[in-house]
């Protein structure tokens, strides 16, 4: 049942399952599909087709199905199914009524607006079309005689009659005779023999014929167009055997036909019926449509046949390939498809005579491979030798040397070629941290932007530089190229250079502390050690122009920084005194000695450090030792007289006594060591604390024990109690030595915490008492750490972690050690700095392991990959047999060499050195999955891995990996 009707726009017509057949001839027609009809049931026999078209609309008949369309063909007015095949249809009364004659003999009169059947009459004979008056000789006539389709052409009183007999088979299929018959009759004979004629207006001077041709292999049917009066065949279109011309009334320049389409082999019935239009078209328009549909083979043949510009076909095809190459550059094609596109483009360009087009194409095409781009530029050079091709070849070399093959893609190459602002590219590469690339681009192309280079560009360049790259390479580039270039091109820019170099050198104290201060001096001094470009032979231009204003403030500051850094390096290397630059700049020779003394944490080390380091500094700067030491003691007393005592603070009183002991003038030394009678009851605990400290540092054990009549340990315990009582005294908490000694310490500590947790001093006292008397309540410690953080009293988080590690093993201890609250790099740095003082020796290893475990658990490999602690982290992973986590990280980031090196290092630790002939690619293989990249061992790698060390350390890889 042919009951599914779809009206098609022109752009939809290409979606049909089978396209049109072959065309030939010297004329040209546009073929469009307007309508398609399909059956909801399986088609067993080919349908009977006929249709009528007029200014009132179109009627299409397919077996029992009748479709009525409006005059535009864009709207379906009515669709009716009848009981038997329909042989006759027609409209009358200005589209008001539809007449339908069935093969069964039923005649129906249907009111079109209401779609109501007004009359049905049963006839005994087969219907024929109503008799219409024959008006003139300018008509193409189609006579319906039941079993014949006859086409009659009239012109100037002569008739050309093409009679195509129909033959019915037993299965009901309709076939055409293989040999059309032709007759020439006059007007009277035509009217007499064929009274039933439908008027067909001749379209210009052409005659349309549907005929059948046959050979021994297959049967084909063609729709042919003949020229009048010569009957020369102008056009032929292969159509399905199941086809029919559409009867037309007064036509324009379009002929319509129905065609059945097979979606299976031709011996099966058709599955789709379409109505198509045939419109005379200009060859140029047809060629344009073929090119639009990318049918380049047909377009080439068509252009040659009609004498059109065949080079246009090649150019459009070339541009189409260009679009595909652009898509290929973003990964839309595989490698094989890429090569096919490139080869197709090469072959196509060979056909184009327009040299300029070929050159522009070779320059603008996003060639997916570097070798292809180089080959096509060489080809362009052969076609046209000129500056533009030479420039492109130079740019290609620049791209290759600056970025490498791995960064090459069609899109990247074209963007680089067409980007006239090379300076912008250099700045971008610097911002990305790609210093070697930026250096190479600068050396190759500095002449491109020399004329436009100004102070703003200099600022942009300097601000884009990262110091994460090799400092040595950066300084060489700045010293030998950038600074001389800037001096010559923008002399006033020297102020910008000096200011930037000063700030860059200062920043290194924070960003590259491990190499400070030598790295800062390396950067700061290049301004004064750089030479002119003329001296280096880089360019033949003259010397740089000095600043009009002489040495400006910026240059003077840079000079001072160079001097300060040289002095700072001397302090580091000769006198073992590490000072921050900002602190050093505030000091003079005298106060620097004070800072050197401040750095001595243990009083007993004062004499040896004074002799080894401080005395040479005093001699170098012509300072008087005794006078300076005396000034230091006064300064120390002034700075510390208001400071409260704490068991964690440096014993400054002992240091003062030790410094006094180094004064050569014995009178001065004795005077300062005599400090107040011991009555040093009216004394506060703070006074007593200081007195006891001085006594313990000055006197030997026997003297102390004889004075107190107690063992030295009890005297020290008494001193410790005095220290705590001094703090209670400051907090206005009334404790005596006896009450403090006898009081239950845990209750005292918790009472102090409950009543004074809002006071920073009390919080610190609670912390010290808890550590002293081993009160390790988790809830108390959690609150203490939070308060210490809140009061900014945790300047040394490594110490805080050490305190927590002192808590005895318990289920809750690990919950309180929240390493993520601290800056892990800061903690590791503090461990480095304070290991030498002996203050973290007991817990340094535990603190380090704790922090490293936290880094691993939080997968902060990337954050620490560029720091000096990366080797420490790697060693910790090796020691704890957890290298697979870092191997996974390396593999995920495509760092196969690092992953392999780590595996080999682990092998060596386990006593299984790696085999030298096994490449890295076999030890490790990276596989991309839909969720995330995972590191997997290849079969060869797994075998090698197992043989080398997995047997000794089976926990590193489980069976699932």
Short mmCIF file of N, CA, C and O in Angstrom, two decimals, residues 797-798 800-802 804-805 809 813-814 816-820 822 824 827-828 831 843-858 876 882:
data_model
loop_
_atom_site.label_atom_id
_atom_site.label_comp_id
_atom_site.label_asym_id
_atom_site.label_seq_id
_atom_site.Cartn_x
_atom_site.Cartn_y
_atom_site.Cartn_z
N UNK A 797 56.57 25.15 62.18
CA UNK A 797 55.68 23.99 62.17
C UNK A 797 56.43 22.68 62.35
O UNK A 797 55.86 21.71 62.84
N UNK A 798 57.69 22.63 61.97
CA UNK A 798 58.45 21.40 62.19
C UNK A 798 58.55 21.09 63.67
O UNK A 798 58.47 19.93 64.10
N UNK A 800 56.31 22.05 65.90
CA UNK A 800 54.97 21.63 66.32
C UNK A 800 54.75 20.16 66.00
O UNK A 800 54.21 19.40 66.82
N UNK A 801 55.17 19.73 64.82
CA UNK A 801 55.03 18.32 64.48
C UNK A 801 55.89 17.45 65.39
O UNK A 801 55.49 16.36 65.78
N UNK A 802 57.05 17.97 65.74
CA UNK A 802 57.90 17.23 66.66
C UNK A 802 57.24 17.05 68.01
O UNK A 802 57.32 15.99 68.63
N UNK A 804 54.02 16.90 68.56
CA UNK A 804 52.96 15.90 68.43
C UNK A 804 53.53 14.49 68.36
O UNK A 804 52.93 13.54 68.86
N UNK A 805 54.67 14.37 67.71
CA UNK A 805 55.27 13.05 67.61
C UNK A 805 55.74 12.53 68.97
O UNK A 805 55.96 11.33 69.13
N UNK A 809 52.23 6.44 71.63
CA UNK A 809 51.39 5.76 70.66
C UNK A 809 49.98 5.59 71.21
O UNK A 809 49.79 5.09 72.29
N UNK A 813 46.34 9.46 68.29
CA UNK A 813 47.45 10.35 68.02
C UNK A 813 47.52 10.73 66.55
O UNK A 813 47.69 11.90 66.21
N UNK A 814 47.35 9.72 65.68
CA UNK A 814 47.48 10.00 64.26
C UNK A 814 46.40 10.97 63.78
O UNK A 814 46.60 11.72 62.83
N UNK A 816 45.39 13.54 65.33
CA UNK A 816 45.74 14.91 65.70
C UNK A 816 46.86 15.49 64.84
O UNK A 816 47.07 16.70 64.79
N UNK A 817 47.62 14.61 64.19
CA UNK A 817 48.74 15.08 63.39
C UNK A 817 48.22 15.37 61.98
O UNK A 817 48.26 14.53 61.10
N UNK A 818 47.72 16.55 61.77
CA UNK A 818 47.12 16.96 60.49
C UNK A 818 48.17 17.76 59.70
O UNK A 818 48.24 18.97 59.78
N UNK A 819 48.96 17.02 58.94
CA UNK A 819 50.08 17.63 58.23
C UNK A 819 49.59 18.61 57.17
O UNK A 819 50.28 19.56 56.82
N UNK A 820 48.37 18.38 56.68
CA UNK A 820 47.89 19.25 55.60
C UNK A 820 47.66 20.69 56.05
O UNK A 820 47.40 21.57 55.24
N UNK A 822 49.99 22.43 57.36
CA UNK A 822 51.27 23.12 57.25
C UNK A 822 51.74 23.13 55.80
O UNK A 822 51.37 22.29 55.00
N UNK A 824 54.19 22.02 53.44
CA UNK A 824 55.10 20.88 53.54
C UNK A 824 56.52 21.26 53.17
O UNK A 824 57.49 20.79 53.77
N UNK A 827 58.16 22.94 56.12
CA UNK A 827 58.58 22.00 57.17
C UNK A 827 59.88 21.32 56.79
O UNK A 827 60.82 21.22 57.59
N UNK A 828 59.97 20.85 55.53
CA UNK A 828 61.20 20.19 55.08
C UNK A 828 62.38 21.16 55.13
O UNK A 828 63.51 20.78 55.47
N UNK A 831 63.57 21.53 58.71
CA UNK A 831 64.35 20.37 59.13
C UNK A 831 65.80 20.53 58.67
O UNK A 831 66.75 20.27 59.41
N UNK A 843 63.54 14.13 66.39
CA UNK A 843 62.33 13.86 65.62
C UNK A 843 62.48 14.16 64.13
O UNK A 843 61.52 14.04 63.38
N UNK A 844 63.67 14.56 63.69
CA UNK A 844 63.84 14.98 62.30
C UNK A 844 63.41 13.90 61.32
O UNK A 844 62.66 14.15 60.37
N UNK A 845 63.85 12.67 61.55
CA UNK A 845 63.52 11.59 60.62
C UNK A 845 62.03 11.30 60.61
O UNK A 845 61.42 11.11 59.56
N UNK A 846 61.42 11.29 61.82
CA UNK A 846 59.98 11.03 61.89
C UNK A 846 59.17 12.14 61.23
O UNK A 846 58.20 11.88 60.51
N UNK A 847 59.58 13.40 61.47
CA UNK A 847 58.86 14.52 60.87
C UNK A 847 58.96 14.46 59.34
O UNK A 847 57.98 14.63 58.61
N UNK A 848 60.18 14.19 58.86
CA UNK A 848 60.40 14.10 57.42
C UNK A 848 59.54 13.00 56.80
O UNK A 848 58.87 13.20 55.78
N UNK A 849 59.52 11.83 57.43
CA UNK A 849 58.70 10.73 56.91
C UNK A 849 57.23 11.09 56.91
O UNK A 849 56.47 10.76 55.98
N UNK A 850 56.80 11.75 57.98
CA UNK A 850 55.40 12.15 58.09
C UNK A 850 55.01 13.07 56.94
O UNK A 850 53.97 12.90 56.30
N UNK A 851 55.84 14.07 56.66
CA UNK A 851 55.55 15.03 55.59
C UNK A 851 55.61 14.35 54.23
O UNK A 851 54.76 14.58 53.37
N UNK A 852 56.59 13.51 54.02
CA UNK A 852 56.71 12.83 52.72
C UNK A 852 55.53 11.90 52.47
O UNK A 852 55.04 11.79 51.35
N UNK A 853 55.09 11.20 53.54
CA UNK A 853 53.89 10.36 53.40
C UNK A 853 52.68 11.19 53.01
O UNK A 853 51.85 10.77 52.20
N UNK A 854 52.57 12.38 53.58
CA UNK A 854 51.46 13.26 53.25
C UNK A 854 51.52 13.70 51.79
O UNK A 854 50.51 13.76 51.09
N UNK A 855 52.72 14.02 51.30
CA UNK A 855 52.89 14.41 49.89
C UNK A 855 52.45 13.27 48.97
O UNK A 855 51.76 13.48 47.97
N UNK A 856 52.83 12.04 49.35
CA UNK A 856 52.47 10.88 48.53
C UNK A 856 50.97 10.64 48.56
O UNK A 856 50.33 10.42 47.53
N UNK A 857 50.39 10.72 49.75
CA UNK A 857 48.95 10.46 49.89
C UNK A 857 48.12 11.48 49.12
O UNK A 857 47.06 11.17 48.58
N UNK A 858 48.59 12.73 49.11
CA UNK A 858 47.87 13.78 48.40
C UNK A 858 48.30 13.90 46.95
O UNK A 858 47.82 14.77 46.22
N UNK A 876 62.44 8.30 49.55
CA UNK A 876 61.46 7.80 50.52
C UNK A 876 60.55 6.74 49.89
O UNK A 876 60.23 5.73 50.53
N UNK A 882 57.30 1.87 47.54
CA UNK A 882 56.05 2.41 46.97
C UNK A 882 56.32 3.11 45.64
O UNK A 882 55.64 4.08 45.28
#
